[in-house]
CSV table of C-alpha atoms in Angstrom, one decimal:
chain,number,residue,atom,x,y,z
A,894,ARG,CA,-21.2,8.5,108.0
A,895,VAL,CA,-23.6,11.8,108.6
A,896,ALA,CA,-26.0,9.5,106.8
A,897,ALA,CA,-25.1,6.5,108.9
A,898,ALA,CA,-25.5,8.5,112.0
A,899,ALA,CA,-28.9,10.4,111.0
A,900,SER,CA,-30.1,6.8,110.3
A,901,SER,CA,-29.2,5.4,113.8
A,902,ALA,CA,-30.5,8.3,115.7
A,903,PRO,CA,-34.0,7.3,117.5
A,904,ARG,CA,-37.1,8.6,116.7
A,905,ALA,CA,-40.1,7.0,118.4
A,906,SER,CA,-41.2,9.9,119.2
A,907,MET,CA,-40.8,11.4,116.1
A,908,PRO,CA,-44.0,11.6,113.9
A,909,ALA,CA,-43.6,9.9,110.8
A,910,PRO,CA,-43.0,11.1,107.1
A,911,ARG,CA,-46.2,12.1,105.5
A,912,GLY,CA,-47.5,9.8,102.9
A,913,SER,CA,-50.2,6.9,101.9
A,914,SER,CA,-49.4,5.2,105.1
A,915,ASP,CA,-50.1,8.1,107.3
A,916,GLU,CA,-53.9,7.2,106.0
A,917,GLY,CA,-54.9,5.2,109.3
A,918,ALA,CA,-53.6,8.1,111.6
A,919,ASP,CA,-55.2,11.1,109.3
A,920,ALA,CA,-58.5,8.8,109.9
A,921,SER,CA,-58.1,9.0,113.4
A,922,SER,CA,-56.9,12.8,113.5
A,923,ALA,CA,-59.9,13.4,111.9
A,924,LEU,CA,-62.7,11.6,113.7
A,925,ALA,CA,-60.7,13.0,116.7
A,926,MET,CA,-61.0,16.7,116.3
A,927,PHE,CA,-64.7,15.9,115.5
A,928,PHE,CA,-65.6,14.4,118.4
A,929,ALA,CA,-64.1,17.3,120.0
A,930,ALA,CA,-65.7,20.2,117.9
A,931,ALA,CA,-69.3,17.8,118.3
A,932,MET,CA,-69.1,17.7,122.1
A,933,ALA,CA,-68.6,21.3,121.7
A,934,GLY,CA,-71.1,21.9,120.1
A,935,ALA,CA,-73.8,20.3,122.2
A,936,VAL,CA,-74.0,22.3,124.8
A,937,ALA,CA,-72.8,25.4,122.6
A,938,LEU,CA,-75.5,25.4,120.1
A,939,PRO,CA,-78.7,25.2,122.4
A,940,VAL,CA,-77.2,28.2,125.0
A,941,MET,CA,-76.4,30.5,122.1
A,942,PRO,CA,-80.3,31.8,122.1
A,943,ALA,CA,-80.5,32.5,125.3
A,944,MET,CA,-77.9,34.2,124.9
A,945,ALA,CA,-79.3,36.6,122.5
A,946,GLU,CA,-82.2,36.4,124.3
A,947,GLY,CA,-80.7,38.0,127.7
A,948,ASP,CA,-78.9,36.9,131.6
A,949,ASP,CA,-82.5,35.0,132.8
A,950,ALA,CA,-83.2,33.3,129.3
A,951,LEU,CA,-78.9,32.0,129.8
A,952,LYS,CA,-79.6,31.4,133.7
A,953,ALA,CA,-83.2,28.8,132.6
A,954,ALA,CA,-80.9,27.4,129.7
A,955,PHE,CA,-78.1,26.2,131.9
A,956,LYS,CA,-80.9,25.4,134.6
A,957,THR,CA,-82.1,22.7,132.6
A,958,ILE,CA,-81.2,18.5,132.9
A,959,PRO,CA,-79.2,18.5,129.4
A,960,ALA,CA,-77.3,21.4,130.0
A,961,SER,CA,-76.3,20.5,133.4
A,962,LEU,CA,-75.8,16.8,132.5
A,963,TYR,CA,-73.1,17.7,129.6
A,964,HIS,CA,-70.7,18.4,132.0
A,965,PRO,CA,-70.6,15.2,133.6
A,966,ALA,CA,-71.1,13.6,130.3
A,967,ALA,CA,-68.5,14.3,128.3
A,968,MET,CA,-66.1,14.4,131.2
A,969,TRP,CA,-66.3,11.0,131.4
A,970,VAL,CA,-65.6,11.0,127.8
A,971,VAL,CA,-62.4,12.8,128.6
A,972,CYS,CA,-61.4,10.0,131.2
A,973,ALA,CA,-62.1,7.4,128.4
A,974,MET,CA,-60.3,9.2,126.0
A,975,SER,CA,-57.1,10.1,128.6
A,976,VAL,CA,-57.2,6.0,128.6
A,977,TYR,CA,-57.0,5.6,125.1
A,978,VAL,CA,-54.3,8.0,124.9
A,979,PHE,CA,-51.8,6.9,128.0
A,980,TYR,CA,-52.1,3.7,125.7
A,981,LEU,CA,-51.0,5.2,122.4
A,982,GLY,CA,-48.2,6.9,124.1
A,983,TYR,CA,-46.9,3.8,126.2
A,984,LYS,CA,-46.9,2.1,123.2
A,985,ALA,CA,-45.4,4.2,121.1
A,986,SER,CA,-42.5,4.4,123.3
A,987,GLN,CA,-41.7,0.6,123.5
A,988,VAL,CA,-40.3,1.3,119.4
A,989,ARG,CA,-37.1,2.6,121.4
A,990,LYS,CA,-37.3,-0.8,123.6
A,991,VAL,CA,-37.9,-3.3,121.4
A,992,ASP,CA,-35.4,-5.8,119.1
A,993,ALA,CA,-35.4,-4.6,115.4
A,994,GLU,CA,-37.9,-6.5,114.4
A,995,LYS,CA,-40.6,-5.8,116.9
A,996,ARG,CA,-40.0,-2.2,116.1
A,997,LYS,CA,-40.5,-2.6,112.4
A,998,GLU,CA,-44.0,-3.9,113.8
A,999,LEU,CA,-44.7,-0.8,116.1
A,1000,ILE,CA,-43.7,2.2,113.1
A,1001,LYS,CA,-46.3,0.6,110.8
A,1002,GLU,CA,-49.0,0.8,113.7
A,1003,LYS,CA,-48.3,5.0,114.1
A,1004,ASN,CA,-48.9,4.7,117.3
A,1005,GLY,CA,-46.7,8.0,118.2
A,1006,ASP,CA,-48.9,10.0,115.4
A,1007,LYS,CA,-52.4,8.9,116.8
A,1008,HIS,CA,-50.9,9.8,120.8
A,1009,PHE,CA,-50.0,13.1,119.0
A,1010,VAL,CA,-53.1,14.0,117.2
A,1011,SER,CA,-55.6,12.1,120.3
A,1012,ALA,CA,-53.9,14.3,123.3
A,1013,SER,CA,-54.5,17.4,121.2
A,1014,ALA,CA,-58.2,16.6,120.8
A,1015,LEU,CA,-58.1,15.8,124.8
A,1016,LEU,CA,-56.7,18.6,126.0
A,1017,ALA,CA,-59.1,20.8,123.7
A,1018,LEU,CA,-62.4,19.0,124.9
A,1019,MET,CA,-60.7,18.3,128.5
A,1020,THR,CA,-60.0,22.5,128.9
A,1021,PHE,CA,-63.5,23.4,127.2
A,1022,THR,CA,-65.7,21.0,129.6
A,1023,THR,CA,-63.6,22.3,132.6
A,1024,PHE,CA,-64.5,26.2,131.8
A,1025,GLU,CA,-68.2,25.1,131.0
A,1026,GLY,CA,-68.8,23.2,133.8
A,1027,MET,CA,-67.6,26.3,136.1
A,1028,ALA,CA,-69.9,28.8,133.8
A,1029,ASN,CA,-72.9,26.6,134.0
A,1030,THR,CA,-72.2,26.8,138.2
A,1031,PHE,CA,-71.9,30.5,138.6
A,1032,THR,CA,-74.6,31.4,135.4
A,1033,ARG,CA,-77.2,29.0,137.9
A,1034,THR,CA,-76.3,29.9,141.6
A,1035,GLY,CA,-74.3,32.9,141.1
A,1036,LYS,CA,-71.0,31.2,142.8
A,1037,LEU,CA,-68.7,28.5,142.4
A,1038,PHE,CA,-68.0,26.3,145.4
A,1039,PRO,CA,-64.6,25.0,146.0
A,1040,GLY,CA,-63.3,22.0,147.2
A,1041,PRO,CA,-61.6,19.1,145.9
A,1042,HIS,CA,-63.8,18.1,142.6
A,1043,LEU,CA,-63.1,22.4,141.4
A,1044,TYR,CA,-59.6,22.1,142.5
A,1045,VAL,CA,-58.3,19.1,141.1
A,1046,GLY,CA,-60.3,19.7,137.6
A,1047,LEU,CA,-58.3,23.0,137.3
A,1048,GLY,CA,-55.1,21.1,138.0
A,1049,LEU,CA,-56.2,18.3,135.5
A,1050,VAL,CA,-56.0,21.5,133.0
A,1051,THR,CA,-52.4,22.7,134.4
A,1052,LEU,CA,-51.3,19.2,134.1
A,1053,MET,CA,-52.2,18.4,130.6
A,1054,ALA,CA,-51.3,22.0,129.8
A,1055,SER,CA,-47.6,21.1,131.4
A,1056,MET,CA,-47.7,17.4,129.6
A,1057,ALA,CA,-48.3,19.3,125.8
A,1058,SER,CA,-45.3,22.2,126.8
A,1059,LEU,CA,-42.8,19.0,127.1
A,1060,ALA,CA,-43.5,18.2,123.6
A,1061,PRO,CA,-40.4,20.0,122.0
A,1062,LYS,CA,-38.6,18.3,124.1
A,1063,MET,CA,-39.7,15.0,123.5
A,1064,LEU,CA,-38.7,15.6,119.7
A,1065,LYS,CA,-35.1,16.7,120.3
A,1066,GLY,CA,-35.0,13.1,122.5
A,1067,LYS,CA,-34.6,14.8,125.8
A,1068,GLU,CA,-35.0,11.3,128.2
A,1069,TRP,CA,-36.0,13.4,131.3
A,1070,ALA,CA,-38.7,15.6,129.2
A,1071,ARG,CA,-40.2,11.7,128.6
A,1072,ALA,CA,-40.2,10.3,131.8
A,1073,VAL,CA,-41.7,13.6,133.3
A,1074,HIS,CA,-43.8,13.5,130.5
A,1075,PHE,CA,-45.3,9.6,131.5
A,1076,THR,CA,-44.8,9.8,135.1
A,1077,MET,CA,-47.8,12.9,134.7
A,1078,GLY,CA,-49.5,10.5,132.4
A,1079,ILE,CA,-50.1,8.1,135.2
A,1080,GLY,CA,-51.0,10.5,137.2
A,1081,ALA,CA,-53.6,12.5,135.2
A,1082,VAL,CA,-55.2,9.2,134.7
A,1083,GLY,CA,-55.4,8.3,138.0
A,1084,LEU,CA,-57.0,11.9,138.5
A,1085,PHE,CA,-59.6,11.6,136.2
A,1086,GLY,CA,-60.4,8.3,137.5
A,1087,TRP,CA,-61.0,10.2,140.8
A,1088,GLN,CA,-62.4,13.3,139.2
A,1089,ALA,CA,-65.4,10.2,138.1
A,1090,GLN,CA,-66.0,9.2,141.2
A,1091,THR,CA,-66.4,12.8,143.3
A,1092,GLY,CA,-68.1,14.4,139.8
A,1093,MET,CA,-70.7,11.2,139.9
A,1094,GLN,CA,-71.6,12.3,144.1
A,1095,ILE,CA,-72.4,16.2,142.4
A,1096,VAL,CA,-74.7,14.5,139.7
A,1097,ALA,CA,-76.7,12.8,142.5
A,1098,LYS,CA,-77.0,16.0,144.3
A,1099,LEU,CA,-78.3,17.5,141.1
A,1100,LEU,CA,-80.8,14.7,140.8
A,1101,LYS,CA,-81.7,14.2,144.0
A,1102,TRP,CA,-81.2,11.0,144.1
């Protein structure tokens, strides 16, 4: 009876057992982590020599167009990743809502594993790029510019960290945690889209379009 009960328990949000069938998820995991590290390195490596030379060199490095455009370019990537991560999460949630035959097909896709890894990379890249943008602005101008774009950006970091904090409850099958996580995901995707619009207005001012 114990074995039968265990086999019937919902496991849609649980990572699948490791094995040869996880190669697709492992590949996407490595790609997501590599991409996040590459985006971070794209701004970190050029600035490191300037940091060693002093504040004036650092300010000069941050004032260059490539350094200034890293933040908006990376945030467009983050915006696209948020849609993809939300899609994977939605697909993973369907495992609990479909018939047995369809459930087998969805489980093979490993959407839950892909969602977990991609969301982790998204959170890391989003957090780094948010504070890189703030550091760039402060280094170039000596101040930050309080406004909707700054506040919503910080709010998104908080929102995504809160979503991640629900993972342990979700893994234990708590439906309220899944519902809150899903609702936050919808809000995050919407805010990313809004941020892209306000961000491009800032870029236009920066480039004097």
